[in-house]
Amino acid sequence: MALRLASSTLLRQTASRTATRQSAIRSMSTLDRTKSTDDYNRVLQTFAEIRACAVLRTPTSEACPKAMQASIDGGFKIVEFTLTTPDCLQHLSDFRAKYDGDVMVGCGTIMNTTDAENAVDAGAEFIITPVMLPDVIEWCAARNVVVVPGCQTPTEMVTAYRAGAPLQKLFPGVAGGAGWVKAVSSALPMLNINPTSGVTLDNAGEYLNNGAASVGLVAPLFDPVAIANEDWDQIAQNAAKVMANVREAGPWTRR
C-alpha cells in the first residue's frame, strides 16, 4: 500500500511539473516579437563566422546610409545602427530590406525594452546595449532575440551571461586590451567577449587571436574626419583593411 501511495504521489508530481513546463512553453510562444530557435542560432553562427561588426553613429541622418554603405562595400557582413544617429530606425529598416540574407543588421544604444521593441519592429536581427541592463537582456532572452550587453568587468559579463546574453560586449575599453581579454576568456570560458572600444584596424586580429569571440569597429572604421569630408572611399578602404585582418583569425567556435 505504501509503495502504491508513493508511486501515485510521484506520478502526480511529475504530471504537475510537466504541466508547468507546458504552460511556460505556451506562454513563451504567445510573446510578441518572438524569434525561432533557428533564427537565434543563425544570428550567433553569423557572429561566429564573420567575427566583426561595423558600429555606426553619425551626427547627421544624411551621412548614415552613405557611411554604412561604404563599410559594406569594403567587406562588412554584420552592421549595427545606433539610436544616437538621427533617423536610425528608418536607415536600419532600409538596409535590412536591401541586404536581407546577405548582411546581418542590428541596433545599438538600446536603453530599455521599448527601444528593443522598436528596433525589432524595424528589422533588427540583434540588439546591443551600451551597459548591462537586466530588463533588456531578459526581454530579449524570452523572445530568442540575440542581445549583446555592454559590460566593463568580469562580474558584469558573468551576470549578463546568466541572465541570457550569449555575447558580452566589452565597453568601454580596458587597460591591457587583448591581454585582458585573454586572461578573462581563459578563466571564464563560458563567455563570448565582444570588445568594441579600443579595437583598431590593426589590432582587431590580435583581439580575436587572444580569446575575443568577435569585435566591433567604431571610430577607427568610421573616421569622423572622413565622414565630415564625405570621403566614403576612405571608409571602404578602412573596412577592407580590417576585414582582411579579421579573416586571418578564422571562425570562432561557439560555446
XYZ file of N, CA and C in Angstrom:
765
model
N 0.824 -1.205 0.000
C 0.000 0.000 0.000
C 0.865 1.265 0.000
N 1.892 1.268 0.895
C 2.776 2.429 0.967
C 3.478 2.659 -0.364
N 3.885 1.562 -1.020
C 4.561 1.683 -2.303
C 3.643 2.281 -3.349
N 2.335 1.839 -3.324
C 1.389 2.373 -4.294
C 1.138 3.855 -4.060
N 1.060 4.256 -2.779
C 0.851 5.658 -2.463
C 2.027 6.514 -2.917
N 3.259 6.013 -2.681
C 4.464 6.751 -3.098
C 4.506 6.891 -4.598
N 4.152 5.791 -5.290
C 4.152 5.824 -6.752
C 3.131 6.811 -7.275
N 1.951 6.816 -6.646
C 0.892 7.734 -7.067
C 1.301 9.181 -6.836
N 1.959 9.431 -5.703
C 2.427 10.792 -5.411
C 3.453 11.249 -6.427
N 4.383 10.347 -6.779
C 5.417 10.660 -7.750
C 4.809 10.982 -9.109
N 3.785 10.213 -9.503
C 3.140 10.456 -10.786
C 2.458 11.822 -10.803
N 1.805 12.165 -9.678
C 1.141 13.469 -9.603
C 2.159 14.600 -9.684
N 3.307 14.430 -8.978
C 4.341 15.457 -9.012
C 4.919 15.614 -10.408
N 5.145 14.484 -11.096
C 5.675 14.520 -12.460
C 4.698 15.201 -13.399
N 3.414 14.854 -13.247
C 2.385 15.469 -14.094
C 2.313 16.962 -13.850
N 2.461 17.357 -12.570
C 2.412 18.775 -12.238
C 3.574 19.520 -12.876
N 4.796 18.949 -12.797
C 5.959 19.598 -13.395
C 5.814 19.683 -14.911
N 5.270 18.619 -15.513
C 5.070 18.614 -16.960
C 4.081 19.698 -17.372
N 3.002 19.828 -16.604
C 2.004 20.853 -16.907
C 2.602 22.244 -16.771
N 3.458 22.426 -15.760
C 4.102 23.717 -15.567
C 4.997 24.064 -16.737
N 5.806 23.063 -17.199
C 6.683 23.300 -18.348
C 5.880 23.626 -19.593
N 4.792 22.869 -19.810
C 3.972 23.111 -20.994
C 3.328 24.491 -20.951
N 2.913 24.908 -19.738
C 2.332 26.245 -19.592
C 3.351 27.318 -19.906
N 4.602 27.094 -19.441
C 5.667 28.063 -19.716
C 5.948 28.152 -21.201
N 5.948 26.998 -21.881
C 6.191 26.977 -23.324
C 5.076 27.704 -24.062
N 3.819 27.451 -23.635
C 2.691 28.146 -24.270
C 2.780 29.638 -24.047
N 3.183 30.027 -22.827
C 3.320 31.453 -22.520
C 4.370 32.103 -23.401
N 5.520 31.419 -23.569
C 6.584 31.978 -24.390
C 6.158 32.091 -25.842
N 5.401 31.090 -26.306
C 5.011 31.086 -27.720
C 4.049 32.221 -28.043
N 3.392 32.784 -27.002
C 2.452 33.872 -27.253
C 3.094 35.240 -27.084
N 4.369 35.303 -26.684
C 5.038 36.576 -26.541
C 5.177 37.250 -27.901
N 4.931 38.555 -27.935
C 5.099 39.266 -29.181
C 6.565 39.359 -29.555
N 6.835 39.383 -30.842
C 8.182 39.551 -31.394
C 9.115 38.373 -31.119
N 8.576 37.217 -30.783
C 9.410 36.049 -30.512
C 10.006 35.498 -31.801
N 11.307 35.205 -31.763
C 12.009 34.616 -32.900
C 12.108 33.106 -32.708
N 12.350 32.395 -33.789
C 12.515 30.949 -33.699
C 13.909 30.599 -33.177
N 14.038 29.386 -32.670
C 15.354 28.909 -32.234
C 16.324 28.880 -33.402
N 15.829 28.517 -34.580
C 16.689 28.502 -35.771
C 17.222 29.895 -36.077
N 16.384 30.906 -35.937
C 16.819 32.274 -36.213
C 17.850 32.722 -35.184
N 17.614 32.378 -33.932
C 18.558 32.703 -32.854
C 19.932 32.096 -33.147
N 19.940 30.833 -33.531
C 21.210 30.162 -33.838
C 21.850 30.711 -35.105
N 21.037 31.125 -36.056
C 21.574 31.714 -37.285
C 22.359 32.982 -36.970
N 21.796 33.825 -36.113
C 22.470 35.073 -35.751
C 23.791 34.773 -35.042
N 23.774 33.845 -34.092
C 25.000 33.510 -33.367
C 26.040 32.880 -34.288
N 25.593 32.063 -35.221
C 26.528 31.440 -36.148
C 27.154 32.473 -37.076
N 26.388 33.470 -37.461
C 26.934 34.539 -38.303
C 28.007 35.314 -37.550
N 27.760 35.627 -36.283
C 28.788 36.274 -35.472
C 30.039 35.404 -35.390
N 29.850 34.097 -35.224
C 30.993 33.182 -35.091
C 31.799 33.086 -36.380
N 31.148 33.171 -37.506
C 31.842 33.050 -38.788
C 32.469 34.364 -39.245
N 31.752 35.472 -39.087
C 32.220 36.769 -39.596
C 33.139 37.451 -38.597
N 32.765 37.503 -37.336
C 33.574 37.946 -36.204
C 33.870 39.445 -36.151
N 33.230 40.252 -36.958
C 33.455 41.693 -36.890
C 32.182 42.425 -37.283
N 31.874 43.491 -36.517
C 30.666 44.274 -36.751
C 31.029 45.743 -36.937
N 30.447 46.358 -37.949
C 30.623 47.797 -38.183
C 29.604 48.544 -37.340
N 30.089 49.373 -36.409
C 29.222 50.086 -35.469
C 29.207 51.569 -35.844
N 28.064 52.050 -36.310
C 27.993 53.399 -36.868
C 27.146 54.344 -36.036
N 27.714 55.501 -35.769
C 26.934 56.643 -35.273
C 27.407 57.871 -36.040
N 26.484 58.594 -36.611
C 26.829 59.797 -37.373
C 26.039 60.982 -36.836
N 26.571 62.197 -36.967
C 25.863 63.373 -36.452
C 24.668 63.782 -37.296
N 24.620 63.324 -38.540
C 23.504 63.692 -39.415
C 22.878 62.447 -40.017
N 21.615 62.559 -40.354
C 20.913 61.456 -40.997
C 21.470 61.192 -42.395
N 21.827 62.249 -43.097
C 22.278 62.117 -44.486
C 23.559 61.295 -44.601
N 24.442 61.427 -43.614
C 25.723 60.715 -43.676
C 25.574 59.227 -43.364
N 24.550 58.867 -42.631
C 24.429 57.496 -42.135
C 24.417 56.431 -43.235
N 23.488 56.472 -44.184
C 23.457 55.405 -45.187
C 24.697 55.378 -46.074
N 25.293 56.533 -46.329
C 26.485 56.585 -47.174
C 27.682 55.949 -46.468
N 27.828 56.247 -45.180
C 28.929 55.669 -44.417
C 28.759 54.165 -44.258
N 27.535 53.734 -43.952
C 27.316 52.304 -43.772
C 27.482 51.554 -45.082
N 27.038 52.145 -46.171
C 27.221 51.510 -47.476
C 28.705 51.324 -47.779
N 29.517 52.304 -47.417
C 30.951 52.213 -47.655
C 31.564 51.056 -46.869
N 31.101 50.843 -45.635
C 31.640 49.730 -44.843
C 31.260 48.383 -45.454
N 30.062 48.306 -45.983
C 29.620 47.067 -46.644
C 30.399 46.855 -47.935
N 30.609 47.926 -48.676
C 31.406 47.828 -49.903
C 32.816 47.333 -49.597
N 33.323 47.669 -48.411
C 34.650 47.238 -48.009
C 34.706 45.839 -47.440
N 33.546 45.195 -47.251
C 33.560 43.796 -46.848
C 32.808 43.424 -45.586
N 32.207 44.381 -44.877
C 31.486 44.028 -43.645
C 30.181 43.313 -43.959
N 29.900 42.268 -43.164
C 28.682 41.480 -43.318
C 27.789 41.548 -42.077
N 28.267 42.228 -41.036
C 27.459 42.481 -39.842
C 27.557 43.972 -39.557
N 26.407 44.631 -39.417
C 26.418 46.078 -39.196
C 25.454 46.440 -38.075
N 25.803 47.503 -37.371
C 24.982 47.988 -36.251
C 24.695 49.471 -36.420
N 23.420 49.806 -36.485
C 22.985 51.192 -36.461
C 22.686 51.562 -35.007
N 23.137 52.728 -34.571
C 22.929 53.128 -33.179
C 21.843 54.189 -33.072
N 21.082 54.121 -31.987
C 19.955 55.030 -31.820
C 20.368 56.480 -31.622
N 21.652 56.739 -31.416
C 22.126 58.116 -31.325
C 22.224 58.783 -32.697
N 22.056 58.014 -33.759
C 22.077 58.548 -35.119
C 20.681 59.011 -35.520
N 20.528 60.209 -36.037
C 19.201 60.666 -36.477
C 18.593 59.705 -37.511
N 17.313 59.402 -37.324
C 16.571 58.510 -38.237
C 17.157 57.106 -38.270
N 17.759 56.705 -37.162
C 18.420 55.399 -37.098
C 17.523 54.261 -37.569
N 16.319 54.161 -37.038
C 15.468 53.011 -37.332
C 15.021 52.978 -38.788
N 14.834 54.140 -39.385
C 14.488 54.166 -40.812
C 15.645 53.641 -41.652
N 16.857 54.075 -41.321
C 18.028 53.592 -42.068
C 18.213 52.088 -41.851
N 18.014 51.650 -40.622
C 18.128 50.214 -40.327
C 17.134 49.422 -41.165
N 15.902 49.883 -41.183
C 14.857 49.197 -41.944
C 15.204 49.145 -43.435
N 15.720 50.247 -43.957
C 16.080 50.298 -45.375
C 17.186 49.290 -45.707
N 18.200 49.213 -44.842
C 19.310 48.298 -45.116
C 18.891 46.847 -44.903
N 18.013 46.597 -43.956
C 17.522 45.226 -43.774
C 16.774 44.765 -45.021
N 15.965 45.657 -45.575
C 15.220 45.314 -46.789
C 16.166 45.116 -47.972
N 17.193 45.926 -48.037
C 18.126 45.872 -49.175
C 19.043 44.658 -49.110
N 19.482 44.278 -47.902
C 20.515 43.255 -47.768
C 20.065 42.004 -47.017
N 18.772 41.826 -46.837
C 18.274 40.694 -46.059
C 18.847 39.375 -46.566
N 19.484 38.634 -45.670
C 20.086 37.361 -46.035
C 21.526 37.465 -46.477
N 22.015 38.680 -46.705
C 23.401 38.876 -47.132
C 24.208 39.615 -46.071
N 23.642 40.673 -45.523
C 24.275 41.439 -44.453
C 23.350 41.398 -43.239
N 23.893 41.051 -42.069
C 23.088 40.981 -40.848
C 23.061 42.357 -40.188
N 21.858 42.806 -39.857
C 21.657 44.179 -39.393
C 21.137 44.182 -37.958
N 21.803 44.959 -37.092
C 21.366 45.075 -35.708
C 21.238 46.511 -35.275
N 20.811 46.707 -34.018
C 20.599 48.044 -33.485
C 21.282 48.181 -32.135
N 21.986 49.309 -31.955
C 22.706 49.561 -30.723
C 22.202 50.783 -29.975
N 22.793 51.010 -28.811
C 22.395 52.055 -27.870
C 20.945 51.853 -27.430
N 20.568 50.595 -27.282
C 19.255 50.242 -26.742
C 19.301 50.445 -25.226
N 18.367 51.238 -24.687
C 18.398 51.579 -23.272
C 17.242 51.003 -22.459
N 16.223 50.484 -23.126
C 15.084 49.921 -22.406
C 14.319 48.981 -23.335
N 13.304 48.329 -22.811
C 12.578 47.340 -23.617
C 11.767 47.998 -24.733
N 11.350 49.232 -24.544
C 10.647 49.931 -25.627
C 11.578 50.154 -26.812
N 12.812 50.551 -26.522
C 13.814 50.675 -27.589
C 13.975 49.343 -28.312
N 14.050 48.261 -27.537
C 14.236 46.928 -28.130
C 13.055 46.564 -29.024
N 11.851 46.837 -28.553
C 10.658 46.558 -29.349
C 10.692 47.323 -30.676
N 11.011 48.593 -30.591
C 11.036 49.427 -31.803
C 12.116 48.957 -32.777
N 13.256 48.538 -32.236
C 14.345 48.077 -33.092
C 13.968 46.782 -33.806
N 13.386 45.848 -33.073
C 12.964 44.583 -33.683
C 11.884 44.834 -34.728
N 10.958 45.725 -34.425
C 9.905 46.056 -35.399
C 10.497 46.657 -36.678
N 11.600 47.377 -36.539
C 12.248 47.984 -37.704
C 13.068 46.979 -38.505
N 13.298 45.789 -37.918
C 14.040 44.758 -38.641
C 15.349 44.347 -38.016
N 15.671 44.853 -36.834
C 16.938 44.486 -36.191
C 16.999 42.989 -35.918
N 18.128 42.389 -36.289
C 18.316 40.961 -36.079
C 19.050 40.659 -34.770
N 19.621 41.674 -34.160
C 20.234 41.540 -32.844
C 20.193 42.891 -32.154
N 20.368 42.867 -30.840
C 20.253 44.061 -30.003
C 21.559 44.264 -29.246
N 22.027 45.526 -29.205
C 23.236 45.884 -28.465
C 22.883 46.955 -27.437
N 23.350 46.779 -26.203
C 23.164 47.816 -25.192
C 24.527 48.349 -24.767
N 24.610 49.634 -24.392
C 25.910 50.192 -24.004
C 26.347 49.775 -22.608
N 25.362 49.400 -21.764
C 25.645 48.960 -20.403
C 24.812 47.712 -20.120
N 25.065 47.097 -18.962
C 24.388 45.856 -18.621
C 23.006 46.157 -18.050
N 21.965 45.909 -18.860
C 20.587 46.224 -18.493
C 19.794 44.924 -18.348
N 19.602 44.416 -17.138
C 18.925 43.126 -16.948
C 17.545 43.049 -17.586
N 16.765 44.141 -17.546
C 15.420 44.077 -18.113
C 15.455 43.866 -19.622
N 16.399 44.495 -20.294
C 16.517 44.315 -21.750
C 17.021 42.908 -22.067
N 17.999 42.440 -21.301
C 18.518 41.085 -21.510
C 17.399 40.064 -21.357
N 16.620 40.182 -20.297
C 15.539 39.217 -20.045
C 14.466 39.308 -21.118
N 14.143 40.523 -21.565
C 13.144 40.682 -22.635
C 13.610 39.968 -23.893
N 14.870 40.165 -24.246
C 15.406 39.531 -25.456
C 15.495 38.014 -25.298
N 16.002 37.568 -24.156
C 16.182 36.128 -23.940
C 14.845 35.389 -23.997
N 13.798 35.995 -23.497
C 12.478 35.360 -23.514
C 11.929 35.222 -24.919
N 12.485 35.987 -25.862
C 11.967 36.007 -27.231
C 12.959 35.482 -28.266
N 14.034 34.863 -27.811
C 15.058 34.338 -28.719
C 15.668 35.432 -29.593
N 15.770 36.626 -29.039
C 16.449 37.726 -29.729
C 17.862 37.819 -29.168
N 18.859 37.716 -30.012
C 20.244 37.785 -29.546
C 20.529 39.189 -29.018
N 21.034 39.255 -27.783
C 21.350 40.528 -27.157
C 22.812 40.520 -26.733
N 23.476 41.626 -26.970
C 24.896 41.776 -26.635
C 25.018 42.998 -25.715
N 24.994 42.793 -24.391
C 25.015 43.928 -23.466
C 26.424 44.435 -23.191
N 26.526 45.742 -22.981
C 27.800 46.330 -22.625
C 28.181 45.974 -21.193
N 29.409 45.523 -21.009
C 29.908 45.119 -19.695
C 31.330 45.650 -19.525
N 31.701 46.015 -18.296
C 33.017 46.568 -18.033
C 33.897 45.629 -17.227
N 33.286 44.693 -16.489
C 34.041 43.815 -15.604
C 33.674 42.359 -15.845
N 34.525 41.428 -15.406
C 34.162 40.011 -15.497
C 32.866 39.697 -14.766
N 32.638 40.367 -13.641
C 31.403 40.126 -12.887
C 30.178 40.514 -13.704
N 30.238 41.669 -14.352
C 29.116 42.079 -15.200
C 28.914 41.106 -16.353
N 30.002 40.618 -16.926
C 29.887 39.682 -18.043
C 29.214 38.384 -17.614
N 29.618 37.851 -16.479
C 29.013 36.619 -15.990
C 27.544 36.858 -15.628
N 27.249 38.001 -15.029
C 25.855 38.334 -14.703
C 25.007 38.403 -15.968
N 25.543 39.039 -17.009
C 24.830 39.130 -18.281
C 24.637 37.740 -18.891
N 25.679 36.930 -18.839
C 25.606 35.557 -19.367
C 24.514 34.760 -18.659
N 24.481 34.853 -17.335
C 23.485 34.111 -16.563
C 22.074 34.613 -16.824
N 21.952 35.900 -17.175
C 20.632 36.469 -17.454
C 20.119 36.096 -18.835
N 21.012 35.571 -19.697
C 20.570 35.130 -21.017
C 21.242 35.789 -22.197
N 22.348 36.526 -21.955
C 23.068 37.175 -23.055
C 24.149 36.235 -23.579
N 24.045 35.766 -24.826
C 25.012 34.811 -25.360
C 26.353 35.434 -25.727
N 26.371 36.749 -25.972
C 27.595 37.502 -26.242
C 27.656 38.660 -25.259
N 28.876 39.033 -24.870
C 29.048 40.108 -23.902
C 29.991 41.157 -24.498
N 29.478 42.374 -24.638
C 30.237 43.467 -25.232
C 31.157 44.098 -24.194
N 32.449 44.125 -24.471
C 33.401 44.790 -23.576
C 33.427 46.266 -23.916
N 32.855 47.080 -23.023
C 32.760 48.518 -23.265
C 32.661 49.255 -21.942
N 33.407 50.347 -21.777
C 34.437 50.833 -22.703
C 35.692 49.973 -22.641
N 36.722 50.387 -23.369
C 37.950 49.602 -23.409
C 38.621 49.536 -22.042
N 39.450 48.523 -21.863
C 40.125 48.314 -20.585
C 41.634 48.344 -20.785
N 42.348 48.663 -19.713
C 43.808 48.604 -19.756
C 44.235 47.161 -19.997
N 45.183 46.988 -20.874
C 45.634 45.636 -21.184
C 45.074 45.095 -22.476
N 43.950 45.658 -22.925
C 43.395 45.300 -24.222
C 43.256 43.810 -24.449
N 43.932 43.319 -25.487
C 43.839 41.909 -25.862
C 44.334 40.997 -24.749
N 45.318 41.447 -23.984
C 45.808 40.636 -22.863
C 44.746 40.444 -21.805
N 43.954 41.483 -21.548
C 42.843 41.383 -20.594
C 41.823 40.371 -21.094
N 41.485 40.444 -22.370
C 40.515 39.510 -22.953
C 41.026 38.073 -22.836
N 42.305 37.868 -23.092
C 42.874 36.524 -22.999
C 42.763 35.974 -21.583
N 43.088 36.810 -20.601
C 43.044 36.359 -19.211
C 41.614 36.017 -18.788
N 40.661 36.883 -19.125
C 39.285 36.669 -18.695
C 38.642 35.495 -19.442
N 38.862 35.402 -20.740
C 38.251 34.312 -21.511
C 38.840 32.961 -21.121
N 40.090 32.935 -20.680
C 40.708 31.683 -20.225
C 40.125 31.252 -18.879
N 39.928 32.236 -17.990
C 39.401 31.926 -16.665
C 37.900 31.645 -16.684
N 37.190 32.259 -17.636
C 35.725 32.133 -17.733
C 35.357 31.710 -19.154
N 35.625 30.454 -19.494
C 35.471 30.018 -20.898
C 34.035 29.972 -21.400
N 33.060 30.145 -20.517
C 31.671 30.177 -20.988
C 31.316 31.504 -21.653
N 32.161 32.517 -21.454
C 31.888 33.838 -22.011
C 32.243 33.910 -23.496
N 31.563 34.798 -24.206
C 31.853 35.112 -25.612
C 32.013 36.625 -25.692
N 33.246 37.098 -25.560
C 33.519 38.518 -25.364
C 33.644 39.249 -26.693
N 32.971 40.400 -26.758
C 32.941 41.220 -27.970
C 33.489 42.604 -27.649
N 34.808 42.824 -27.737
C 35.359 44.158 -27.480
C 34.967 45.129 -28.595
N 34.699 46.362 -28.218
C 34.415 47.393 -29.221
C 35.356 48.572 -29.034
N 35.291 49.234 -27.914
C 36.189 50.362 -27.668
C 37.625 49.866 -27.587
N 38.535 50.566 -28.289
C 39.941 50.171 -28.266
C 40.355 49.264 -29.401
N 39.393 48.787 -30.193
C 39.699 47.923 -31.335
C 40.002 48.809 -32.539
N 41.133 48.561 -33.195
C 41.553 49.368 -34.339
C 41.648 48.505 -35.588
N 41.956 49.165 -36.696
C 42.127 48.434 -37.953
C 43.287 47.456 -37.859
N 44.279 47.773 -37.041
C 45.487 46.954 -36.960
C 45.449 45.891 -35.869
N 44.725 46.148 -34.762
C 44.780 45.175 -33.661
C 43.554 44.278 -33.555
N 42.610 44.388 -34.471
C 41.401 43.563 -34.409
C 41.754 42.077 -34.409
N 42.685 41.684 -35.275
C 43.098 40.289 -35.326
C 43.750 39.837 -34.032
N 44.489 40.740 -33.382
C 45.128 40.407 -32.107
C 44.081 40.077 -31.047
N 43.025 40.868 -30.990
C 41.941 40.573 -30.054
C 41.336 39.194 -30.338
N 41.069 38.922 -31.609
C 40.436 37.653 -31.979
C 41.340 36.463 -31.684
N 42.632 36.645 -31.835
C 43.576 35.560 -31.560
C 43.857 35.382 -30.075
N 43.320 36.282 -29.258
C 43.538 36.201 -27.816
C 42.246 35.995 -27.033
N 41.273 35.383 -27.678
C 40.090 34.956 -26.938
C 38.818 35.723 -27.173
N 38.855 36.812 -27.964
C 37.616 37.529 -28.274
C 36.800 36.724 -29.276
N 35.513 36.609 -29.019
C 34.643 35.887 -29.953
C 34.432 36.691 -31.224
N 34.322 38.004 -31.073
C 34.131 38.915 -32.202
C 34.541 40.305 -31.744
N 34.554 41.242 -32.663
C 34.925 42.623 -32.324
C 33.962 43.591 -32.992
N 33.897 44.804 -32.430
C 33.135 45.872 -33.044
C 34.069 47.005 -33.415
N 33.871 47.573 -34.586
C 34.699 48.684 -35.069
C 33.857 49.944 -35.117
N 34.331 50.982 -34.435
C 33.589 52.235 -34.373
C 34.391 53.331 -35.081
N 35.007 54.237 -34.339
C 35.696 55.386 -34.942
C 36.866 55.018 -35.841
N 37.667 53.981 -35.525
C 38.756 53.647 -36.449
C 38.248 53.258 -37.849
N 37.053 52.673 -37.911
C 36.448 52.336 -39.194
C 35.761 53.566 -39.792
N 34.877 54.155 -38.999
C 34.129 55.324 -39.459
C 34.841 56.590 -38.977
N 35.971 56.866 -39.589
C 36.785 58.022 -39.219
C 35.936 59.301 -39.291
N 35.797 60.020 -38.155
C 34.966 61.232 -38.164
C 35.398 62.260 -39.208
N 36.698 62.356 -39.459
C 37.177 63.301 -40.471
C 36.704 62.874 -41.864
N 36.786 61.576 -42.128
C 36.329 61.064 -43.423
C 34.837 61.296 -43.598
N 34.069 61.105 -42.519
C 32.625 61.340 -42.598
C 32.347 62.816 -42.851
N 33.042 63.694 -42.135
C 32.840 65.135 -42.315
C 33.177 65.575 -43.734
N 34.198 64.932 -44.326
C 34.619 65.273 -45.690
C 33.895 64.466 -46.756
N 32.978 63.601 -46.306
C 32.245 62.714 -47.212
C 33.197 61.871 -48.061
N 34.248 61.402 -47.404
C 35.249 60.565 -48.070
C 34.868 59.098 -47.861
N 33.871 58.658 -48.605
C 33.350 57.305 -48.433
C 34.347 56.265 -48.915
N 35.203 56.605 -49.859
C 36.236 55.665 -50.315
C 37.197 55.329 -49.183
N 37.502 56.316 -48.332
C 38.399 56.064 -47.211
C 37.779 55.066 -46.231
N 36.496 55.195 -45.996
C 35.823 54.253 -45.097
C 35.804 52.858 -45.701
N 35.574 52.760 -46.994
C 35.613 51.448 -47.653
C 37.006 50.837 -47.565
N 38.036 51.656 -47.701
C 39.407 51.158 -47.562
C 39.689 50.702 -46.134
N 39.191 51.450 -45.154
C 39.334 51.043 -43.761
C 38.684 49.688 -43.524
N 37.489 49.531 -44.090
C 36.752 48.278 -43.924
C 37.510 47.110 -44.544
N 38.041 47.305 -45.737
C 38.776 46.234 -46.415
C 40.015 45.837 -45.610
N 40.686 46.827 -45.032
C 41.897 46.545 -44.259
C 41.586 45.724 -43.012
N 40.592 46.146 -42.247
C 40.311 45.434 -41.001
C 39.707 44.057 -41.269
N 38.892 43.930 -42.298
C 38.299 42.622 -42.586
C 39.349 41.632 -43.059
N 40.399 42.107 -43.712
C 41.496 41.207 -44.088
C 42.177 40.655 -42.835
N 42.379 41.513 -41.836
C 42.974 41.061 -40.580
C 42.050 40.097 -39.837
N 40.754 40.364 -39.881
C 39.778 39.514 -39.201
C 39.728 38.131 -39.850
N 39.716 38.094 -41.161
C 39.641 36.795 -41.854
C 40.838 35.912 -41.544
N 42.000 36.511 -41.309
C 43.182 35.725 -40.977
C 43.016 34.968 -39.663
N 42.197 35.492 -38.770
C 41.968 34.838 -37.477
C 41.076 33.610 -37.611
N 40.288 33.528 -38.665
C 39.427 32.368 -38.865
C 38.163 32.440 -38.027
N 37.272 31.461 -38.174
C 35.984 31.468 -37.460
C 36.143 31.151 -35.971
N 35.149 31.494 -35.223
C 35.087 31.255 -33.789
C 34.288 29.983 -33.522
N 34.734 29.192 -32.557
C 33.985 28.006 -32.145
C 32.999 28.414 -31.071
N 31.722 28.312 -31.359
C 30.698 28.731 -30.402
C 30.761 27.919 -29.114
N 30.477 28.609 -28.011
C 30.488 27.961 -26.699
C 29.077 27.845 -26.157
